[in-house]
Short mmCIF file of C-alpha atoms and ligand atoms in Angstrom, two decimals:
data_model
loop_
_atom_site.label_atom_id
_atom_site.label_comp_id
_atom_site.label_asym_id
_atom_site.label_seq_id
_atom_site.Cartn_x
_atom_site.Cartn_y
_atom_site.Cartn_z
CA UNK A 1 0.06 -0.01 0.01
CA UNK A 2 0.95 3.55 -0.68
CA UNK A 3 1.58 6.11 2.12
CA UNK A 4 -1.76 7.78 1.55
CA UNK A 5 -3.52 4.59 2.14
CA UNK A 6 -1.33 3.44 5.08
CA UNK A 7 -2.03 6.62 6.83
CA UNK A 8 -5.68 5.57 6.80
CA UNK A 9 -5.34 2.03 7.94
CA UNK A 10 -6.27 0.89 11.42
CA UNK A 11 -3.66 -1.45 12.89
CA UNK A 12 -4.52 -4.10 15.44
CA UNK A 13 -4.11 -2.75 18.92
CA UNK A 14 -4.58 -5.21 21.74
CA UNK A 15 -6.67 -4.10 24.65
CA UNK A 16 -5.56 -7.16 26.68
CA UNK A 17 -4.20 -6.16 29.97
CA UNK A 18 -5.58 -2.63 29.63
CA UNK A 19 -8.27 -1.57 32.16
CA UNK A 20 -8.96 1.89 33.53
CA UNK A 21 -11.11 3.63 35.93
CA UNK A 22 -12.11 6.09 33.33
CA UNK A 23 -14.57 5.54 30.40
CA UNK A 24 -12.87 6.11 27.11
CA UNK A 25 -14.39 8.72 24.67
CA UNK A 26 -15.59 6.66 21.62
CA UNK A 27 -16.14 9.16 18.91
CA UNK A 28 -17.96 7.69 15.83
CA UNK A 29 -20.50 8.38 13.17
CA UNK A 30 -19.79 5.12 11.17
CA UNK A 31 -19.96 1.83 12.97
CA UNK A 32 -18.22 -1.00 11.24
CA UNK A 33 -19.52 -4.59 10.65
CA UNK A 34 -17.47 -7.73 10.21
CA UNK A 35 -19.17 -8.63 6.97
CA UNK A 36 -21.90 -7.60 4.51
CA UNK A 37 -24.45 -9.89 6.17
CA UNK A 38 -24.20 -8.36 9.58
CA UNK A 39 -24.46 -5.00 7.94
CA UNK A 40 -27.58 -6.03 6.21
CA UNK A 41 -29.05 -7.28 9.47
CA UNK A 42 -27.87 -4.26 11.55
CA UNK A 43 -31.31 -2.94 12.64
CA UNK A 44 -31.76 -6.25 14.38
CA UNK A 45 -28.98 -5.58 16.76
CA UNK A 46 -31.30 -4.76 19.54
CA UNK A 47 -31.95 -1.63 21.54
CA UNK A 48 -28.34 -1.24 22.88
CA UNK A 49 -26.59 -2.65 19.71
CA UNK A 50 -24.40 -0.21 17.72
CA UNK A 51 -25.84 0.97 14.45
CA UNK A 52 -24.75 4.46 13.83
CA UNK A 53 -23.08 7.18 15.96
CA UNK A 54 -26.42 8.97 16.47
CA UNK A 55 -27.71 6.17 18.48
CA UNK A 56 -24.76 6.22 20.76
CA UNK A 57 -21.32 4.75 21.32
CA UNK A 58 -20.14 2.71 24.41
CA UNK A 59 -19.41 6.15 26.05
CA UNK A 60 -23.01 7.00 25.79
CA UNK A 61 -24.04 3.55 27.02
CA UNK A 62 -21.99 4.16 30.24
CA UNK A 63 -23.75 7.34 31.10
CA UNK A 64 -27.21 6.12 30.14
CA UNK A 65 -26.56 3.12 32.33
CA UNK A 66 -25.42 5.17 35.34
CA UNK A 67 -28.48 7.54 35.09
CA UNK A 68 -30.85 4.53 34.81
CA UNK A 69 -29.36 3.02 37.87
CA UNK A 70 -29.53 6.32 39.88
CA UNK A 71 -33.24 6.76 38.88
CA UNK A 72 -34.16 3.20 39.55
CA UNK A 73 -35.46 3.19 36.06
CA UNK A 74 -35.33 0.77 33.01
CA UNK A 75 -33.95 2.95 30.24
CA UNK A 76 -32.37 6.37 29.70
CA UNK A 77 -32.23 8.58 26.58
CA UNK A 78 -29.68 11.37 26.34
CA UNK A 79 -30.71 14.60 24.71
CA UNK A 80 -28.86 17.80 23.76
CA UNK A 81 -30.26 19.90 26.60
CA UNK A 82 -32.55 19.76 29.67
CA UNK A 83 -35.10 21.65 27.50
CA UNK A 84 -34.98 19.03 24.83
CA UNK A 85 -35.39 16.30 27.45
CA UNK A 86 -38.68 18.03 28.67
CA UNK A 87 -39.87 18.39 25.04
CA UNK A 88 -39.13 14.89 24.01
CA UNK A 89 -40.52 13.38 27.23
CA UNK A 90 -43.76 15.09 26.23
CA UNK A 91 -43.75 14.36 22.43
CA UNK A 92 -43.03 10.69 23.22
CA UNK A 93 -46.52 10.32 24.73
CA UNK A 94 -48.68 13.01 23.12
CA UNK A 95 -50.41 13.01 19.81
CA UNK A 96 -52.88 15.37 18.01
CA UNK A 97 -56.03 15.73 20.03
CA UNK A 98 -54.40 15.08 23.39
CA UNK A 99 -54.27 17.42 26.38
CA UNK A 100 -51.39 18.02 28.69
CA UNK A 101 -51.53 19.72 32.11
CA UNK A 102 -48.35 21.51 33.24
CA UNK A 103 -47.67 23.19 36.68
CA UNK A 104 -47.91 27.05 36.54
CA UNK A 105 -44.35 26.96 37.98
CA UNK A 106 -42.70 24.86 35.29
CA UNK A 107 -39.47 25.76 33.68
CA UNK A 108 -40.03 28.95 31.48
CA UNK A 109 -38.90 27.63 28.06
CA UNK A 110 -41.03 24.38 28.69
CA UNK A 111 -44.13 26.74 29.37
CA UNK A 112 -43.23 28.54 26.00
CA UNK A 113 -43.03 25.16 24.17
CA UNK A 114 -46.35 24.01 25.57
CA UNK A 115 -48.02 27.24 24.71
CA UNK A 116 -46.39 27.81 21.30
CA UNK A 117 -45.49 24.52 19.68
CA UNK A 118 -47.92 21.97 21.15
CA UNK A 119 -51.06 23.84 19.91
CA UNK A 120 -49.53 23.89 16.43
CA UNK A 121 -49.42 19.96 16.66
CA UNK A 122 -53.11 19.92 17.70
CA UNK A 123 -52.19 19.27 21.30
CA UNK A 124 -53.72 21.44 24.02
CA UNK A 125 -51.84 22.56 27.01
CA UNK A 126 -53.28 23.96 30.16
CA UNK A 127 -51.64 25.05 33.41
CA UNK A 128 -52.56 24.11 36.95
CA UNK A 129 -51.83 25.49 40.39
CA UNK A 130 -48.82 23.31 41.56
CA UNK A 131 -50.06 23.04 45.10
CA UNK A 132 -53.90 22.76 44.65
CA UNK A 133 -54.63 18.99 44.31
CA UNK A 134 -58.41 19.49 44.32
CA UNK A 135 -58.14 21.96 41.43
CA UNK A 136 -55.88 19.50 39.49
CA UNK A 137 -58.35 16.80 40.01
CA UNK A 138 -61.07 18.96 38.33
CA UNK A 139 -58.77 19.70 35.44
CA UNK A 140 -57.49 16.24 34.97
CA UNK A 141 -60.33 14.42 33.03
CA UNK A 142 -59.35 14.01 29.41
CA UNK A 143 -55.66 14.75 30.04
CA UNK A 144 -53.21 12.37 28.46
CA UNK A 145 -50.17 13.62 30.57
CA UNK A 146 -49.82 15.57 33.82
CA UNK A 147 -46.34 17.12 34.00
CA UNK A 148 -44.73 18.09 37.28
CA UNK A 149 -41.68 19.97 38.44
CA UNK A 150 -40.88 20.10 42.11
CA UNK A 151 -39.80 22.40 43.55
CA UNK A 152 -40.93 24.88 40.82
CA UNK A 153 -38.86 27.12 38.76
CA UNK A 154 -38.09 30.54 40.28
CA UNK A 155 -40.52 30.31 43.29
CA UNK A 156 -39.84 26.62 44.36
CA UNK A 157 -43.29 25.42 45.25
CA UNK A 158 -43.11 21.78 46.30
CA UNK A 159 -45.49 19.32 44.66
CA UNK A 160 -46.99 16.24 46.19
CA UNK A 161 -45.87 13.93 43.57
CA UNK A 162 -47.47 10.67 44.97
CA UNK A 163 -50.79 12.49 45.18
CA UNK A 164 -50.45 13.78 41.65
CA UNK A 165 -49.69 10.37 40.32
CA UNK A 166 -52.73 9.00 42.08
CA UNK A 167 -54.96 11.71 40.47
CA UNK A 168 -53.39 10.90 37.01
CA UNK A 169 -53.97 7.25 37.24
CA UNK A 170 -57.53 7.79 38.37
CA UNK A 171 -58.10 9.68 35.17
CA UNK A 172 -55.99 7.40 32.88
CA UNK A 173 -53.19 10.01 32.38
CA UNK A 174 -49.49 9.52 32.41
CA UNK A 175 -47.20 11.58 34.54
CA UNK A 176 -43.72 13.18 33.79
CA UNK A 177 -41.56 15.19 36.14
CA UNK A 178 -38.72 17.64 35.63
CA UNK A 179 -36.43 16.65 38.48
CA UNK A 180 -33.53 19.02 37.81
CA UNK A 181 -33.48 20.81 41.15
CA UNK A 182 -33.22 17.58 43.18
CA UNK A 183 -31.39 15.23 40.88
CA UNK A 184 -31.94 11.53 41.50
CA UNK A 185 -29.65 11.73 44.47
CA UNK A 186 -32.32 13.63 46.43
CA UNK A 187 -35.61 12.52 44.74
CA UNK A 188 -36.55 9.67 42.44
CA UNK A 189 -39.85 10.34 40.80
CA UNK A 190 -40.07 6.76 39.31
CA UNK A 191 -40.19 5.40 42.77
CA UNK A 192 -43.31 7.46 43.33
CA UNK A 193 -45.02 6.09 40.30
CA UNK A 194 -44.04 8.76 37.78
CA UNK A 195 -43.74 7.49 34.08
CA UNK A 196 -41.11 9.81 32.79
CA UNK A 197 -38.36 11.79 34.64
CA UNK A 198 -36.38 14.48 32.82
CA UNK A 199 -33.16 15.98 34.16
CA UNK A 200 -31.18 18.95 32.90
CA UNK A 201 -27.67 17.32 33.17
CA UNK A 202 -26.34 20.87 32.34
CA UNK A 203 -26.82 21.64 36.00
CA UNK A 204 -25.72 19.40 38.84
CA UNK A 205 -24.51 16.33 36.75
CA UNK A 206 -22.20 18.36 34.60
CA UNK A 207 -21.51 20.61 37.56
CA UNK A 208 -19.09 23.01 35.97
CA UNK A 209 -21.16 25.37 33.73
CA UNK A 210 -19.50 24.16 30.56
CA UNK A 211 -21.97 21.80 28.74
CA UNK A 212 -25.61 21.32 27.85
CA UNK A 213 -27.31 18.00 28.05
CA UNK A 214 -30.56 16.39 29.24
CA UNK A 215 -31.82 12.92 29.94
CA UNK A 216 -35.14 11.14 30.02
CA UNK A 217 -35.50 7.99 32.11
CA UNK A 218 -38.51 5.66 32.15
CA UNK A 219 -39.63 2.67 34.11
CA UNK A 220 -41.27 1.05 31.09
CA UNK A 221 -38.48 -0.23 28.70
CA UNK A 222 -40.96 -0.14 25.62
CA UNK A 223 -41.55 3.56 26.26
CA UNK A 224 -37.78 4.08 26.44
CA UNK A 225 -37.32 2.43 23.02
CA UNK A 226 -39.98 4.71 21.59
CA UNK A 227 -38.26 7.71 22.89
CA UNK A 228 -34.93 6.56 21.57
CA UNK A 229 -36.50 5.91 18.07
CA UNK A 230 -37.96 9.26 18.03
CA UNK A 231 -34.76 10.88 19.08
CA UNK A 232 -33.21 9.17 16.11
CA UNK A 233 -35.86 10.37 13.78
CA UNK A 234 -35.39 13.97 14.90
CA UNK A 235 -31.65 13.44 14.55
CA UNK A 236 -30.64 14.90 17.96
CA UNK A 237 -27.77 12.77 19.49
CA UNK A 238 -25.31 14.03 21.97
CA UNK A 239 -21.42 14.34 21.50
CA UNK A 240 -19.35 11.74 23.30
CA UNK A 241 -16.99 14.45 24.38
CA UNK A 242 -19.85 16.18 26.24
CA UNK A 243 -20.98 12.72 27.72
CA UNK A 244 -17.45 12.38 29.05
CA UNK A 245 -17.64 15.68 30.83
CA UNK A 246 -21.00 14.68 32.31
CA UNK A 247 -19.46 11.39 33.42
CA UNK A 248 -16.64 13.25 35.19
CA UNK A 249 -19.08 15.68 36.76
CA UNK A 250 -21.47 12.97 38.09
CA UNK A 251 -18.59 11.45 40.09
CA UNK A 252 -18.49 14.34 42.37
CA UNK A 253 -22.22 15.36 42.26
CA UNK A 254 -23.03 14.01 45.74
CA UNK A 255 -20.15 15.97 47.46
CA UNK A 256 -20.82 19.15 45.45
CA UNK A 257 -24.59 19.10 46.11
CA UNK A 258 -24.14 18.37 49.88
CA UNK A 259 -21.57 21.23 50.09
CA UNK A 260 -23.77 23.63 48.15
CA UNK A 261 -26.92 22.70 50.15
CA UNK A 262 -25.13 23.20 53.46
CA UNK A 263 -23.96 26.60 52.40
CA UNK A 264 -27.33 27.50 50.92
CA UNK A 265 -29.18 26.53 54.08
CA UNK A 266 -26.81 28.79 56.19
CA UNK A 267 -27.24 31.68 53.70
CA UNK A 268 -30.95 31.18 53.43
CA UNK A 269 -31.38 31.13 57.17
CA UNK A 270 -29.30 34.26 57.51
CA UNK A 271 -31.12 36.15 54.78
CA UNK A 272 -34.49 35.33 56.37
CA UNK A 273 -33.41 37.45 59.47
CA UNK A 274 -32.32 40.49 57.38
CA UNK A 275 -34.18 43.69 57.08
CA UNK A 276 -36.31 44.05 53.85
CA UNK A 277 -36.30 40.25 53.17
CA UNK A 278 -40.00 39.52 52.69
CA UNK A 279 -39.55 35.74 52.22
CA UNK A 280 -36.97 33.17 51.52
CA UNK A 281 -38.18 30.46 49.13
CA UNK A 282 -36.05 27.34 50.04
CA UNK A 283 -38.07 24.31 50.91
CA UNK A 284 -35.20 22.80 53.01
CA UNK A 285 -35.43 25.90 55.36
CA UNK A 286 -37.84 25.17 58.20
CA UNK A 287 -40.68 27.79 57.91
CA UNK A 288 -40.25 28.13 54.10
CA UNK A 289 -43.31 27.11 52.02
CA UNK A 290 -43.21 23.43 51.04
CA UNK A 291 -40.90 22.40 53.84
CA UNK A 292 -43.14 19.56 55.03
CA UNK A 293 -43.28 17.85 51.60
CA UNK A 294 -39.57 18.43 51.18
CA UNK A 295 -38.84 16.75 54.67
CA UNK A 296 -41.30 13.85 53.80
CA UNK A 297 -40.07 13.04 50.22
CA UNK A 298 -36.59 14.27 49.63
CA UNK A 299 -33.19 12.86 50.74
CA UNK A 300 -31.36 16.16 50.41
CA UNK A 301 -31.27 19.46 48.75
CA UNK A 302 -29.47 21.60 46.31
CA UNK A 303 -27.97 25.15 46.40
CA UNK A 304 -30.70 26.98 44.54
CA UNK A 305 -33.19 29.19 46.29
CA UNK A 306 -34.98 32.48 45.77
CA UNK A 307 -35.42 35.62 47.88
CA UNK A 308 -38.36 38.02 47.72
CA UNK A 309 -37.72 41.63 49.10
CA UNK A 310 -40.33 43.96 50.64
CA UNK A 311 -41.89 46.85 48.76
CA UNK A 312 -39.28 49.25 50.17
CA UNK A 313 -36.29 47.28 48.92
CA UNK A 314 -37.78 45.74 45.68
CA UNK A 315 -37.06 48.73 43.37
CA UNK A 316 -33.41 48.68 44.27
CA UNK A 317 -32.64 45.02 43.89
CA UNK A 318 -31.26 45.39 40.25
CA UNK A 319 -28.84 48.27 40.89
CA UNK A 320 -27.72 46.93 44.24
CA UNK A 321 -26.60 43.62 42.53
CA UNK A 322 -23.64 45.56 40.93
CA UNK A 323 -22.21 45.69 44.41
CA UNK A 324 -21.49 41.87 44.20
CA UNK A 325 -17.80 40.84 43.82
CA UNK A 326 -17.91 37.10 44.39
CA UNK A 327 -21.35 36.07 43.06
CA UNK A 328 -21.73 36.53 39.22
CA UNK A 329 -24.93 37.63 37.53
CA UNK A 330 -26.25 34.92 35.32
CA UNK A 331 -28.83 32.21 34.84
CA UNK A 332 -28.46 28.50 35.48
CA UNK A 333 -27.33 26.56 38.48
CA UNK A 334 -25.45 23.63 39.78
CA UNK A 335 -22.09 24.87 38.89
CA UNK A 336 -18.98 25.58 41.10
CA UNK A 337 -19.43 29.38 41.03
CA UNK A 338 -22.26 31.15 42.76
CA UNK A 339 -24.79 33.00 40.54
CA UNK A 340 -27.50 35.59 41.08
CA UNK A 341 -30.39 35.96 38.62
CA UNK A 342 -33.10 38.54 39.24
CA UNK A 343 -36.11 36.89 37.81
CA UNK A 344 -39.52 38.34 36.73
CA UNK A 345 -42.15 35.91 38.03
CA UNK A 346 -45.61 37.27 36.89
CA UNK A 347 -45.15 36.94 33.16
CA UNK A 348 -44.49 33.15 33.66
CA UNK A 349 -47.67 32.58 35.66
CA UNK A 350 -51.32 32.05 34.28
CA UNK A 351 -53.04 29.58 36.45
CA UNK A 352 -52.07 31.39 39.76
CA UNK A 353 -51.49 35.02 40.58
CA UNK A 354 -48.01 36.09 41.76
CA UNK A 355 -48.54 38.72 44.47
CA UNK A 356 -44.86 39.11 45.37
CA UNK A 357 -42.34 41.59 44.03
CA UNK A 358 -41.74 42.03 40.32
CA UNK A 359 -38.28 40.24 40.54
CA UNK A 360 -37.23 37.45 42.98
CA UNK A 361 -33.62 37.07 43.34
CA UNK A 362 -32.53 33.51 42.45
CA UNK A 363 -29.31 32.39 44.02
CA UNK A 364 -27.32 29.48 42.91
CA UNK A 365 -24.80 28.68 45.68
CA UNK A 366 -21.39 27.34 44.54
CA UNK A 367 -18.34 25.93 46.16
CA UNK A 368 -16.92 29.26 47.48
CA UNK A 369 -16.36 29.74 51.23
CA UNK A 370 -19.68 30.39 52.86
CA UNK A 371 -18.19 33.43 54.76
CA UNK A 372 -17.20 35.04 51.46
CA UNK A 373 -20.61 34.56 50.05
CA UNK A 374 -22.23 36.01 53.15
CA UNK A 375 -19.80 39.00 53.03
CA UNK A 376 -20.86 39.48 49.29
CA UNK A 377 -24.50 39.30 50.12
CA UNK A 378 -23.90 41.93 52.97
CA UNK A 379 -22.41 44.28 50.27
CA UNK A 380 -25.58 43.82 48.27
CA UNK A 381 -27.90 44.40 51.25
CA UNK A 382 -25.96 47.42 52.26
CA UNK A 383 -26.26 48.82 48.78
CA UNK A 384 -29.95 48.40 48.95
CA UNK A 385 -29.95 50.25 52.36
CA UNK A 386 -28.01 52.98 50.62
CA UNK A 387 -30.52 53.23 47.75
CA UNK A 388 -33.35 53.38 50.23
CA UNK A 389 -31.76 56.20 52.15
CA UNK A 390 -30.83 58.15 49.09
CA UNK A 391 -34.52 57.90 47.98
CA UNK A 392 -35.67 59.22 51.21
CA UNK A 393 -33.24 62.22 51.06
CA UNK A 394 -34.42 62.97 47.43
CA UNK A 395 -38.13 63.01 48.58
CA UNK A 396 -37.58 65.32 51.63
C1 PLP B 1 -32.05 24.56 33.27
C2 PLP B 1 -33.27 23.81 33.42
C3 PLP B 1 -33.79 23.10 32.34
C4 PLP B 1 -33.24 23.24 30.91
O1 PLP B 1 -31.91 22.71 30.94
P1 PLP B 1 -30.98 23.09 29.73
O2 PLP B 1 -29.92 22.00 29.64
O3 PLP B 1 -30.33 24.45 30.10
O4 PLP B 1 -31.81 23.23 28.48
C5 PLP B 1 -35.01 22.36 32.43
N1 PLP B 1 -35.63 22.34 33.71
C6 PLP B 1 -35.18 23.01 34.76
C7 PLP B 1 -35.91 22.98 36.12
C8 PLP B 1 -34.02 23.71 34.69
O5 PLP B 1 -33.56 24.49 35.71
#
């Protein structure tokens, strides 16, 4: 063979005697077959057989398997983002003419999808009060799917998942749950009878704010196969490089989440005692809304919570955030660095009425020293006081 050809030939490399703690990154579009006959029969290779890169390489299988085990499920499908996981969990079970119910507190882009794209497919979406089981029971007849997210986005309302599953079953509906806040370490929806659980792996799993990925895990293996087939038809696989990053992240997820939760609990408790703090929305904090359900159902917490300020302070929250030196301003959570995101609630509510301030401050606690975070928040609170005092001088 000529050099051009030699430079393209795979040489036999033995893997005998080689083992490693880490999972190799298998990058592939094409999968090779030993002969033409096996190629012709490739589609019969079974659900986990290798057919084409889109359907995953051994790297993907490792992460799918880990998540399935953590969720106590039967099958996991990886998707390019948490939002895609929510969308494909729904599309897997909904068809034209169906109705889906979503909690009023669901993730904003998922609300947008339900309001914009589902109606275009002839699927109607309605929203329900996440904490009003009687009202949900009245809305449930005719629903094909009841979606849940506990605690809810921005305002962290806890949902009684077992009770919601019971309502859904009584009305012949399936249930799906966005479990991103808790992760399967702290809550496992499938164990409470939920049919589909979605995770934004971009958050706690990845853990370093450097990737996007999502997963859908199901208890029914046939449903898992249907989601995987649909994922293939839409052509939305994930990169093995990103899978490797998630695999690295998940190995420290338990210690990161425990650390972030401990710091968050300390900061949330301290914030609750500060002037102008109207409410701290953090279910693990005793006295916070939803604490009872959290204590009953969850094994732990995460570092994400929200703070609502009183009328005097609320107009100054945005400018006062510029006083922060450790906490960065930005969305998302579950990374090593703390983030603050002032979030408008009312535009994302339709079944309930938000009576709190225009913006809640959502804080994602990272791995910094708790003392430095508290000092930073003190700078922010002092800036609010300064604004309030300046306003008073102006008026007089
Ligand atoms: C971030 C988030 C998502 C979406 O995840 P992406 O990977 O950013 O698309 C979905 N649900 C919840 C609750 C989230 O916080």
